[in-house]
Coordinates of C-alpha atoms and ligand atoms in Angstrom, one line a residue:
A118 CA 0.0 0.0 0.0
K119 CA 1.1 3.5 -0.7
K120 CA 2.6 5.2 2.4
T121 CA 0.6 8.3 3.4
E122 CA 2.8 11.5 3.3
P123 CA 3.2 13.1 6.7
V124 CA 1.3 16.4 7.0
I125 CA 3.5 19.4 6.4
Y126 CA 2.0 22.6 7.6
D127 CA 3.0 25.9 6.2
A128 CA 3.3 27.3 9.7
V129 CA 3.2 26.2 13.3
V130 CA 2.2 28.9 15.8
V131 CA 2.9 28.5 19.5
G132 CA 0.9 30.5 22.2
A133 CA -2.6 31.8 22.3
G134 CA -2.1 35.2 23.9
F135 CA -2.3 38.5 22.0
S136 CA 0.8 37.4 20.0
G137 CA -0.2 33.9 18.9
L138 CA -3.8 34.8 18.2
Y139 CA -2.9 37.6 15.8
A140 CA -0.3 35.4 14.2
V141 CA -2.8 32.6 13.4
H142 CA -5.3 35.2 12.0
K143 CA -2.6 36.8 9.9
L144 CA -1.1 33.6 8.5
R145 CA -4.2 31.5 8.2
N146 CA -7.0 34.0 7.4
E147 CA -5.0 36.7 5.6
L148 CA -2.2 34.7 3.9
S149 CA -4.2 31.5 3.4
L150 CA -1.4 29.3 4.8
T151 CA -2.1 26.0 6.5
V152 CA -1.5 26.6 10.3
E153 CA -1.3 24.3 13.3
A154 CA -1.2 26.1 16.7
Y155 CA -0.4 24.9 20.2
E156 CA -1.2 26.3 23.6
N157 CA -0.2 24.9 26.9
G158 CA -3.2 26.4 28.6
G159 CA -6.8 25.1 28.3
D160 CA -8.0 28.1 26.2
V161 CA -7.0 31.4 24.6
G162 CA -5.8 34.4 26.7
G163 CA -2.1 33.8 27.5
T164 CA -1.2 36.2 30.4
W165 CA -4.9 36.8 31.0
H166 CA -5.7 33.1 31.1
W167 CA -3.0 32.4 33.8
N168 CA -3.0 35.6 36.0
R169 CA -6.4 35.3 37.7
Y170 CA -5.2 36.5 41.1
P171 CA -7.5 39.0 42.9
G172 CA -6.9 42.5 41.6
A173 CA -5.3 41.4 38.3
L174 CA -5.5 44.3 35.9
S175 CA -3.8 45.9 33.0
D176 CA -2.2 49.2 33.8
T177 CA -2.3 50.3 30.1
E178 CA -5.5 52.3 29.7
S179 CA -8.5 50.5 28.3
F180 CA -8.6 52.4 25.0
V181 CA -5.2 51.2 23.9
Y182 CA -4.8 47.8 25.6
R183 CA -6.3 46.0 22.5
Y184 CA -5.7 45.3 18.9
S185 CA -6.0 48.1 16.4
F186 CA -5.7 46.2 13.1
D187 CA -9.4 45.8 12.6
K188 CA -11.4 49.0 12.7
E189 CA -14.7 47.3 13.1
L190 CA -13.4 45.3 16.1
L191 CA -12.0 48.5 17.6
L192 CA -15.4 50.2 17.3
Q193 CA -17.1 47.3 19.0
G194 CA -14.8 47.7 22.1
A195 CA -16.7 48.0 25.4
W196 CA -15.3 48.8 28.8
K197 CA -16.3 50.3 32.1
R198 CA -13.3 51.9 33.7
R199 CA -10.1 53.5 32.7
Y200 CA -8.2 50.2 33.1
L201 CA -9.3 46.7 32.1
T202 CA -9.6 43.9 34.7
Q203 CA -8.3 40.4 33.9
P204 CA -11.8 39.0 33.3
E205 CA -12.5 41.8 30.8
I206 CA -9.3 41.2 28.9
L207 CA -9.8 37.4 28.9
A208 CA -13.4 37.9 27.6
Y209 CA -12.1 40.3 24.9
L210 CA -9.5 37.8 23.7
G211 CA -12.2 35.1 23.6
Q212 CA -14.3 37.4 21.4
V213 CA -11.4 37.9 19.1
A214 CA -10.9 34.1 18.9
D215 CA -14.6 33.8 18.0
R216 CA -14.6 36.6 15.5
Y217 CA -11.8 35.1 13.4
D218 CA -12.6 31.5 14.2
L219 CA -9.1 31.0 15.8
R220 CA -9.8 28.2 18.3
H221 CA -10.1 25.5 15.7
S222 CA -6.5 25.9 14.6
Y223 CA -5.3 25.3 18.2
Q224 CA -4.5 22.2 20.2
F225 CA -5.0 23.3 23.8
N226 CA -3.4 21.8 26.9
T227 CA -0.5 21.0 24.6
K228 CA 3.0 22.0 25.2
V229 CA 5.7 22.2 22.6
T230 CA 8.7 20.4 24.0
A231 CA 11.2 20.4 21.0
A232 CA 11.7 22.1 17.7
R233 CA 14.5 21.0 15.4
F234 CA 15.5 22.5 12.1
D235 CA 16.3 19.8 9.5
D236 CA 19.2 21.0 7.4
A237 CA 18.4 18.7 4.5
S238 CA 14.8 19.6 4.0
G239 CA 14.9 23.1 5.3
L240 CA 11.9 22.3 7.5
W241 CA 11.2 22.4 11.2
R242 CA 10.1 19.3 13.1
V243 CA 8.0 20.4 16.1
T244 CA 7.2 17.9 18.9
T245 CA 4.6 18.3 21.7
N246 CA 4.1 16.7 25.0
K247 CA 1.2 14.7 23.5
G248 CA 3.8 12.7 21.6
R249 CA 3.1 14.2 18.2
T250 CA 5.7 15.6 15.8
V251 CA 4.7 17.7 12.9
T252 CA 6.7 19.3 10.1
T253 CA 6.4 22.9 9.1
K254 CA 8.1 25.5 7.0
Y255 CA 7.6 28.4 9.4
L256 CA 7.8 28.4 13.1
V257 CA 6.2 31.4 14.8
T258 CA 6.3 31.7 18.6
G259 CA 4.5 34.0 21.0
L260 CA 5.5 32.3 24.2
G261 CA 5.1 35.4 26.4
L262 CA 7.8 37.6 27.9
L263 CA 6.2 37.5 31.3
S264 CA 4.9 34.0 31.3
A265 CA 7.4 31.5 32.8
T266 CA 6.7 31.8 36.5
N267 CA 9.6 32.3 39.0
K268 CA 9.0 30.6 42.3
P269 CA 11.9 30.8 44.6
D270 CA 12.9 27.4 46.0
F271 CA 12.7 28.2 49.7
K272 CA 13.8 25.6 52.2
G273 CA 10.9 23.6 53.6
L274 CA 8.4 24.6 50.9
D275 CA 6.9 21.2 50.8
S276 CA 6.5 21.0 54.6
F277 CA 4.1 24.0 54.7
K278 CA 0.7 22.8 55.5
G279 CA -1.2 25.7 54.0
G280 CA -2.0 26.6 50.4
Q281 CA 0.6 28.1 48.1
Y282 CA -0.2 29.9 44.9
H283 CA 1.7 31.9 42.3
T284 CA -0.1 34.9 40.9
G285 CA 0.9 33.8 37.4
A286 CA -0.6 30.3 37.7
W287 CA -3.7 31.1 39.7
P288 CA -6.3 28.3 40.0
I289 CA -9.1 28.8 37.4
D290 CA -11.7 28.3 40.1
G291 CA -10.1 30.9 42.4
V292 CA -9.1 30.6 46.0
D293 CA -11.2 31.4 49.0
L294 CA -9.1 33.8 51.1
K295 CA -11.9 35.3 53.1
G296 CA -10.9 35.7 56.7
K297 CA -7.6 33.8 56.3
R298 CA -4.1 34.6 57.4
V299 CA -2.5 35.3 54.1
G300 CA 1.2 35.9 53.4
I301 CA 2.4 37.5 50.1
I302 CA 5.9 37.5 48.9
G303 CA 6.7 40.2 46.3
T304 CA 5.8 43.8 45.8
G305 CA 6.1 44.2 42.0
S306 CA 3.3 45.0 39.7
S307 CA 1.4 41.7 40.5
G308 CA 2.2 42.0 44.3
V309 CA 0.8 45.5 44.7
Q310 CA -2.3 44.7 42.8
A311 CA -3.0 41.6 44.8
I312 CA -2.1 43.4 48.1
A313 CA -4.6 46.2 47.4
A314 CA -7.4 43.7 46.5
L315 CA -6.7 41.3 49.4
A316 CA -6.3 43.7 52.3
P317 CA -10.0 44.3 52.8
E318 CA -10.9 40.7 52.1
V319 CA -8.6 38.6 54.2
G320 CA -8.3 38.1 58.0
H321 CA -4.6 39.3 58.2
L322 CA -2.2 40.1 55.4
T323 CA 1.5 39.8 55.9
V324 CA 3.5 41.4 53.1
F325 CA 7.1 40.1 52.7
Q326 CA 8.8 42.9 50.9
R327 CA 12.4 42.6 49.5
S328 CA 12.8 45.8 47.5
A329 CA 10.6 48.8 48.4
Q330 CA 8.9 50.2 45.2
Y331 CA 7.8 53.5 43.9
V332 CA 4.0 53.2 43.4
V333 CA 1.9 56.1 42.0
P334 CA -2.0 56.0 41.9
L335 CA -3.9 54.5 39.0
A336 CA -6.8 56.8 39.2
N337 CA -9.1 54.1 38.0
W338 CA -12.2 56.2 37.3
S339 CA -15.2 54.9 35.4
E340 CA -15.5 55.8 31.7
G341 CA -19.0 56.2 30.4
E342 CA -20.5 55.8 27.0
D343 CA -19.7 59.5 26.0
Q344 CA -16.1 59.2 26.9
I345 CA -15.8 55.9 25.0
R346 CA -17.5 57.3 22.0
Q347 CA -15.0 60.2 22.0
Y348 CA -12.1 57.7 22.0
K349 CA -13.7 55.8 19.2
S350 CA -14.3 58.9 17.1
S351 CA -10.6 59.9 17.5
Y352 CA -9.2 56.4 17.0
D353 CA -7.3 57.1 13.8
A354 CA -5.4 59.9 15.4
I355 CA -4.9 58.0 18.6
W356 CA -3.4 54.9 17.0
D357 CA -1.3 57.1 14.7
Q358 CA 0.2 58.8 17.7
V359 CA 0.6 55.4 19.6
R360 CA 2.6 54.0 16.7
R361 CA 4.9 56.9 16.5
S362 CA 5.4 57.3 20.3
A363 CA 8.0 55.8 22.6
V364 CA 6.0 53.8 25.1
A365 CA 2.8 53.4 23.1
F366 CA 0.6 54.1 26.1
G367 CA -1.7 56.6 24.4
F368 CA -0.2 59.8 25.7
V369 CA 2.4 62.2 24.3
E370 CA 5.7 61.8 26.1
S371 CA 7.2 65.0 27.6
S372 CA 10.0 66.8 25.8
V373 CA 10.8 69.0 28.8
P374 CA 13.9 68.1 30.9
A375 CA 13.0 68.1 34.6
M376 CA 15.8 70.6 35.5
S377 CA 14.8 73.1 32.8
V378 CA 11.9 74.3 35.0
S379 CA 11.7 75.8 38.5
A380 CA 11.4 73.6 41.6
E381 CA 7.8 74.9 42.0
E382 CA 6.9 74.0 38.4
R383 CA 8.4 70.5 38.9
E384 CA 6.3 70.0 42.0
R385 CA 3.2 71.1 40.2
V386 CA 3.8 68.7 37.3
F387 CA 4.5 65.8 39.6
E388 CA 1.4 66.6 41.7
Q389 CA -0.7 66.8 38.6
A390 CA 0.6 63.4 37.4
W391 CA 0.0 61.9 40.9
E392 CA -3.6 63.0 40.6
R393 CA -3.9 61.9 37.0
G394 CA -2.6 58.4 37.8
G395 CA -0.7 55.9 35.7
G396 CA 2.9 54.6 36.2
F397 CA 4.1 55.2 32.6
R398 CA 2.5 58.6 32.6
F399 CA 4.3 59.5 35.8
M400 CA 7.7 58.4 34.4
F401 CA 7.3 59.6 30.8
E402 CA 4.6 62.3 30.5
T403 CA 6.0 64.5 33.3
F404 CA 9.5 65.2 32.0
S405 CA 11.6 63.8 29.2
D406 CA 14.6 62.6 31.3
I407 CA 13.3 60.8 34.4
A408 CA 14.6 57.5 32.9
T409 CA 17.9 59.0 31.7
S410 CA 19.1 61.7 34.1
K411 CA 20.0 60.9 37.7
E412 CA 19.1 64.4 38.8
A413 CA 15.6 64.2 37.1
N414 CA 15.2 60.7 38.5
D415 CA 16.0 61.8 42.0
A416 CA 13.4 64.6 41.7
A417 CA 10.7 62.2 40.8
A418 CA 11.8 59.7 43.5
D419 CA 11.9 62.4 46.1
F420 CA 8.4 63.4 45.3
I421 CA 7.1 59.9 45.7
K422 CA 9.0 59.4 48.9
R423 CA 7.5 62.5 50.4
K424 CA 4.0 61.0 49.5
I425 CA 4.9 57.8 51.3
A426 CA 6.0 59.8 54.4
Q427 CA 2.7 61.8 54.3
I428 CA 0.4 58.8 53.8
V429 CA 1.9 56.1 56.1
K430 CA 1.2 56.8 59.7
D431 CA 3.6 54.4 61.5
P432 CA 7.1 55.9 61.0
E433 CA 8.8 52.5 61.1
T434 CA 6.5 51.1 58.4
A435 CA 7.0 54.3 56.3
R436 CA 10.8 53.8 56.6
K437 CA 10.5 50.2 55.3
L438 CA 8.4 51.4 52.4
M439 CA 11.0 54.0 51.3
P440 CA 12.7 52.8 48.1
S441 CA 16.5 53.1 48.1
D442 CA 17.0 52.2 44.4
L443 CA 16.7 54.5 41.4
Y444 CA 13.2 55.0 40.0
A445 CA 14.1 52.8 37.1
K446 CA 12.2 49.6 37.1
R447 CA 8.9 49.1 35.3
P448 CA 6.8 51.9 36.7
L449 CA 4.1 50.7 39.0
C450 CA 0.7 52.1 39.8
C451 CA -2.1 51.2 42.2
D452 CA -4.8 53.2 44.0
G453 CA -4.4 53.6 47.7
Y454 CA -1.3 51.4 47.8
Y455 CA 0.5 53.1 50.7
D456 CA -2.7 53.7 52.7
I457 CA -3.1 49.9 52.9
Y458 CA -0.2 49.9 55.4
N459 CA -2.4 52.0 57.8
R460 CA -4.8 49.1 58.2
D461 CA -4.7 47.0 61.4
N462 CA -4.9 43.7 59.5
V463 CA -1.8 44.4 57.3
S464 CA 1.8 44.0 58.4
L465 CA 5.0 44.5 56.5
V466 CA 8.1 42.4 56.9
D467 CA 11.3 43.7 55.4
V468 CA 13.0 40.6 54.0
K469 CA 15.9 42.5 52.6
A470 CA 17.0 43.3 56.1
D471 CA 15.8 40.0 57.5
P472 CA 15.5 37.4 54.8
I473 CA 13.2 34.4 54.6
T474 CA 15.1 31.4 55.8
E475 CA 12.5 28.7 55.5
F476 CA 8.9 27.6 55.3
T477 CA 7.8 25.7 58.3
P478 CA 4.6 23.5 58.5
A479 CA 2.8 26.5 60.1
G480 CA 4.2 29.4 58.0
I481 CA 7.3 31.4 57.2
R482 CA 10.4 31.9 59.3
I483 CA 12.9 34.8 58.8
E484 CA 16.6 35.0 59.7
S485 CA 16.1 36.7 63.1
G486 CA 14.0 33.7 64.1
A487 CA 10.5 35.2 64.0
E488 CA 7.9 32.9 62.6
Y489 CA 4.7 34.1 60.8
P490 CA 1.8 31.6 61.0
L491 CA -0.1 31.5 57.8
D492 CA -3.0 29.7 56.1
V493 CA -2.0 30.6 52.6
V494 CA 1.1 32.0 50.9
I495 CA 0.9 33.9 47.6
F496 CA 4.0 34.0 45.5
A497 CA 4.0 37.3 43.6
T498 CA 7.6 36.7 42.7
G499 CA 7.4 37.4 39.0
F500 CA 8.7 35.7 36.0
D501 CA 11.8 34.4 34.2
A502 CA 11.2 37.1 31.7
V503 CA 11.7 37.2 28.0
D504 CA 13.6 33.9 27.4
G505 CA 12.1 31.8 30.2
N506 CA 9.7 29.8 28.1
Y507 CA 12.3 29.4 25.3
A508 CA 14.7 27.8 27.6
K509 CA 12.2 25.1 28.3
I510 CA 12.0 23.9 24.7
D511 CA 14.7 21.8 23.2
M512 CA 15.3 24.1 20.2
R513 CA 17.9 23.3 17.6
G514 CA 18.8 25.3 14.6
R515 CA 21.3 24.7 11.8
G516 CA 23.8 21.9 12.5
G517 CA 22.0 21.1 15.7
I518 CA 23.1 24.3 17.5
T519 CA 20.8 24.8 20.6
L520 CA 19.2 28.0 21.6
Q521 CA 20.8 27.6 25.0
Q522 CA 24.3 27.6 23.3
K523 CA 23.3 30.6 21.2
W524 CA 22.1 32.5 24.2
R525 CA 24.8 31.5 26.7
D526 CA 25.8 35.1 27.2
G527 CA 22.2 36.2 27.4
P528 CA 19.2 36.0 25.0
L529 CA 19.5 38.0 21.8
G530 CA 17.2 38.4 18.8
Y531 CA 17.5 40.2 15.6
L532 CA 14.9 43.0 15.7
G533 CA 13.4 41.0 18.6
M534 CA 12.1 38.4 16.1
M535 CA 14.8 36.3 14.5
E536 CA 18.0 34.3 15.1
T537 CA 21.0 33.5 12.9
D538 CA 21.2 29.7 12.5
F539 CA 17.5 29.4 13.1
P540 CA 15.9 29.8 9.7
N541 CA 12.2 30.6 9.2
F542 CA 11.9 31.0 13.0
F543 CA 10.0 34.1 14.1
M544 CA 9.5 35.2 17.7
I545 CA 6.9 37.7 18.7
L546 CA 8.2 39.7 21.7
G547 CA 11.5 37.8 21.5
P548 CA 14.7 39.2 23.1
N549 CA 15.7 42.7 22.0
G550 CA 12.2 43.8 21.0
P551 CA 10.5 47.0 22.2
F552 CA 9.6 47.9 25.8
T553 CA 6.1 49.4 25.5
N554 CA 2.5 48.9 26.0
L555 CA 2.7 45.6 24.2
P556 CA -0.3 45.0 21.9
P557 CA 0.9 47.8 19.5
S558 CA 4.4 46.2 19.4
I559 CA 2.9 42.8 18.9
E560 CA 0.9 44.1 15.9
A561 CA 4.0 45.7 14.4
Q562 CA 5.9 42.4 14.7
V563 CA 3.2 40.1 13.4
E564 CA 2.6 42.4 10.4
W565 CA 6.3 42.5 9.6
I566 CA 6.6 38.7 9.9
G567 CA 3.5 38.4 7.7
D568 CA 5.1 40.6 5.1
I569 CA 8.3 38.5 5.1
I570 CA 6.4 35.3 4.8
A571 CA 4.2 36.7 2.0
H572 CA 7.4 37.9 0.2
M573 CA 8.9 34.4 0.5
E574 CA 5.8 32.7 -0.8
R575 CA 5.5 35.1 -3.7
H576 CA 9.1 34.5 -4.7
G577 CA 9.4 30.8 -4.0
I578 CA 12.0 31.3 -1.3
D579 CA 12.6 28.4 1.0
T580 CA 14.5 29.8 3.9
I581 CA 15.4 33.2 5.5
E582 CA 17.6 34.1 8.4
P583 CA 19.4 37.2 9.5
S584 CA 23.1 37.6 8.7
E585 CA 25.5 37.5 11.7
D586 CA 26.5 41.1 11.0
A587 CA 22.9 42.3 11.0
E588 CA 22.2 40.5 14.3
A589 CA 25.4 41.8 15.9
E590 CA 24.6 45.4 14.8
W591 CA 21.1 45.2 16.3
L592 CA 22.5 44.0 19.6
T593 CA 25.0 46.8 19.6
T594 CA 22.2 49.3 19.0
C595 CA 20.1 47.8 21.9
R596 CA 23.1 47.9 24.2
A597 CA 24.0 51.5 23.3
I598 CA 20.4 52.7 23.9
A599 CA 20.1 50.8 27.2
G600 CA 23.4 52.3 28.3
M601 CA 21.9 55.8 27.8
T602 CA 19.2 55.0 30.4
L603 CA 19.2 54.4 34.1
F604 CA 17.3 51.1 33.8
P605 CA 20.5 48.9 33.9
N606 CA 21.3 50.4 37.3
A607 CA 18.1 49.1 39.0
Q608 CA 17.9 45.3 39.6
S609 CA 14.8 44.0 37.8
W610 CA 13.5 41.5 35.4
I611 CA 14.1 44.0 32.5
F612 CA 17.7 42.9 32.5
G613 CA 17.2 39.4 34.0
A614 CA 18.4 40.5 37.4
N615 CA 15.5 38.9 39.3
I616 CA 16.5 35.3 38.6
P617 CA 19.3 33.9 40.7
G618 CA 22.2 32.8 38.5
K619 CA 20.7 34.4 35.3
K620 CA 23.2 36.4 33.3
N621 CA 22.4 40.1 33.3
A622 CA 21.7 41.0 29.7
V623 CA 20.2 43.7 27.5
M624 CA 16.9 42.0 26.7
F625 CA 15.0 45.0 25.2
Y626 CA 15.2 47.7 22.5
L627 CA 14.6 50.8 24.7
G628 CA 14.4 53.2 21.7
G629 CA 10.6 53.3 21.7
L630 CA 7.9 51.9 19.3
G631 CA 8.1 54.8 16.8
N632 CA 11.9 54.2 16.2
Y633 CA 11.4 50.5 16.3
R634 CA 8.8 50.6 13.6
Q635 CA 11.1 52.7 11.5
A636 CA 13.9 50.3 11.9
I637 CA 11.9 47.2 10.9
S638 CA 10.2 49.0 8.0
A639 CA 13.6 50.1 6.7
V640 CA 14.6 46.5 6.6
K641 CA 11.5 45.7 4.6
E642 CA 11.8 48.7 2.3
S643 CA 15.3 47.7 1.4
G644 CA 14.1 44.4 0.2
F645 CA 15.1 42.7 3.4
K646 CA 18.7 43.9 3.6
G647 CA 20.6 42.0 6.2
M648 CA 18.7 38.8 5.5
I649 CA 20.1 35.7 3.9
F650 CA 17.6 33.9 1.6
D651 CA 18.0 30.3 0.7
K652 CA 21.4 29.7 2.4
N653 CA 21.1 26.0 1.6
K654 CA 20.8 26.6 -2.1
L655 CA 23.7 29.1 -1.9
A656 CA 25.8 26.4 -0.3
V657 CA 25.0 23.9 -3.0
A658 CA 25.7 26.5 -5.7
D659 CA 29.1 27.3 -4.1
Ligands
FAD920 P1 1.3 35.6 26.7 O1 0.0 36.3 26.9 O2 2.2 35.4 27.9 O3 1.0 34.2 26.0 C1 2.0 33.2 25.8 C2 1.3 31.9 25.8 O4 2.2 30.9 25.3 C3 0.9 31.4 27.2 O5 -0.5 31.2 27.2 C4 1.7 30.1 27.4 O6 0.9 29.1 28.0 C5 2.0 29.7 26.0 N1 3.2 28.9 25.9 C6 4.4 29.2 26.3 N2 5.3 28.2 26.1 C7 4.6 27.3 25.4 C8 5.0 26.0 24.9 N3 6.2 25.5 25.0 N4 4.0 25.3 24.3 C9 2.7 25.7 24.2 N5 2.3 26.9 24.7 C10 3.3 27.7 25.3 N6 1.5 44.4 29.1 C11 1.1 45.7 28.8 O7 1.4 46.1 27.7 N7 0.3 46.4 29.7 C12 0.0 45.9 30.9 O8 -0.7 46.7 31.6 C13 0.4 44.6 31.2 N8 0.0 44.1 32.4 C14 0.4 42.9 32.8 C15 0.1 42.4 34.0 C16 0.5 41.1 34.4 C17 0.0 40.5 35.7 C18 1.3 40.3 33.5 C19 1.8 39.0 33.9 C20 1.7 40.8 32.3 C21 1.2 42.1 31.9 N9 1.6 42.6 30.7 C22 1.1 43.9 30.3 C23 2.3 41.9 29.7 C24 1.5 40.9 28.9 O9 2.1 39.7 29.0 C25 1.4 41.3 27.4 O10 0.7 42.6 27.4 C26 0.6 40.4 26.5 O11 -0.5 39.8 27.1 C27 1.6 39.3 26.0 O12 0.9 38.5 25.1 P2 1.7 37.3 24.4 O13 0.7 36.6 23.5 O14 2.9 37.8 23.8 O15 2.2 36.4 25.6
NA7_921 P1 8.3 41.5 39.5 O1 8.1 42.8 39.1 O2 9.5 40.7 39.0 O3 8.2 41.4 41.1 C1 8.5 40.3 41.8 C2 8.6 40.6 43.3 O4 8.9 39.5 44.0 C3 9.6 41.7 43.6 O5 9.1 42.5 44.7 C4 10.8 40.8 44.1 O6 11.7 41.6 44.9 C5 10.1 39.7 44.8 N1 10.9 38.5 44.9 C6 11.4 37.8 43.9 N2 12.1 36.8 44.4 C7 12.1 36.9 45.8 C8 12.6 36.2 46.9 N3 13.4 35.1 46.7 N4 12.4 36.6 48.1 C9 11.6 37.7 48.3 N5 11.1 38.4 47.4 C10 11.3 38.0 46.1 O7 7.0 40.5 39.0 P2 5.5 40.9 38.9 O8 4.7 39.7 38.6 O9 5.0 41.8 40.0 O10 5.5 41.8 37.6 C11 6.2 41.4 36.4 C12 5.6 42.2 35.3 O11 4.4 41.6 34.9 C13 5.2 43.6 35.6 O12 6.2 44.5 35.5 C14 4.1 43.9 34.6 O13 4.6 44.2 33.4 C15 3.4 42.6 34.5 P3 12.9 42.4 44.3 O14 12.3 43.6 43.7 O15 13.5 41.5 43.2 O16 13.8 42.7 45.4

């Protein structure tokens, strides 16, 4: 009998968050390719499928935390407040999946475990934990840059009798925390949101804080039909501005250096931004150089520290809450954050001064010997950012080179999307991509990837990969820009500093979305300069 040919897909897409969903739509619905997609979770949503902790919310404003590629979809947008809650975003992504019929391309609850490029055929072989291996020409991944959870391996974790949950892997059915003694480790973006939501709910909340943070208000006011109609009628202008801007948050970044104005004027601007709410607004809409000048940064930091001193009643607690680092991590925002520490049922433990030594059956013990009895511990300890999920896949490119070998000095990606020696492999939000409100960056990348693939299909090209020179040049650009900012001087996930043993590396292009879009369209306009087409055939011809 004739042997049946194995199925060869045009493209395999991995991930069903903002990135993967748009990639499936682009490749399958717009470019008419055959697509097979995998998602480790039980449904679409990505970040918003996994992060169901109380208080989970996007701090990008509702009018720009969404796709813009389909005007009709944009005009259907509905929301209630200035920021979207996790259930709202999850529902939105579900609607998107319905609208473009995306779910039927996906195998859910399926993890990609290996992906190998076959030099002879120029195709990828992709293996899942369901024991299936498929062959594909293009491999497109949207694995999430804040997705691989980081759970510190404290001594005695297993002995703890209570419940333990990570914010980024929250049980779908929720956790009943009413009246319980809850401990939370971590005060990053997830931590502050959860702390604010839990304090009024639980019996007692003990916050284990390592680094104190700068947190400005959200100002999460309700937005009525009129306001939403106004956004919708200005959407063309809004998205045009977003795409040209640096952080893509839907406001115009300041061009005024902090020290160019009087101290009184600075105070007025900071006060106004405090009232207006929003972390990125506070850092980028107030003055042009908060993230680049130490003096400007100190001025912003001092303003927030004075707020902490005014709000927090107990001086010892206020002292613990005072950040000592630069204001140069991802900016945080939360309504009433510092007020929470005036509540009787909330206590703050400074685990930088007095580190957690172990979990006991009853709770958490710190170095000085104090033990905190707890019913539940919440890990708001963040993510192995950017490359965390890539490291879990056995990925091999040309000649069997592994991604781990390629990234031994830190992850790197050409334009945040491609790798030398990994032909026809496209990452969405891969290393050295933009640091912004993410949906607009995801759209820019998916559209560029779609353009390349369309070009290849039109011209009968089998493989594409960046040249080593192009990749090295992009990395040099990313490093140079990062070096002009204060961000490398603060220890955070942005440079991989939050994971013990992880090499500090420049993992983002900090030049802003406008410049990024220009850089990637220049590559396209030049007929994909810096790319090598059909390297195999070239080798044969040599
Ligand atoms: P994700 O949504 O992370 O999706 C990746 C998916 O890939 C996951 O579902 C994962 O299960 C799947 N996957 C990974 N590896 C595999 C594998 N090997 N096999 C199969 N499936 C796999 N961004 C903003 O711009 N503004 C915000 O306000 C904001 N708030 C955030 C708040 C929180 C709590 C978190 C965690 C993130 C936030 N982000 C925010 C970042 C957010 O991740 C992005 O905005 C966006 O959702 C990323 O979409 P994505 O599709 O690229 O990745
Ligand atoms: P973050 O911002 O990485 O925050 C993690 C927090 O957990 C932070 O306060 C860490 O302290 C703390 N942490 C991490 N490991 C430990 C250990 N071992 N002991 C004590 N405390 C620890 O993650 P988030 O989830 O809040 O936010 C990530 C991004 O997702 C966010 O920026 C948004 O974009 C969405 P540290 O500051 O390292 O001292």
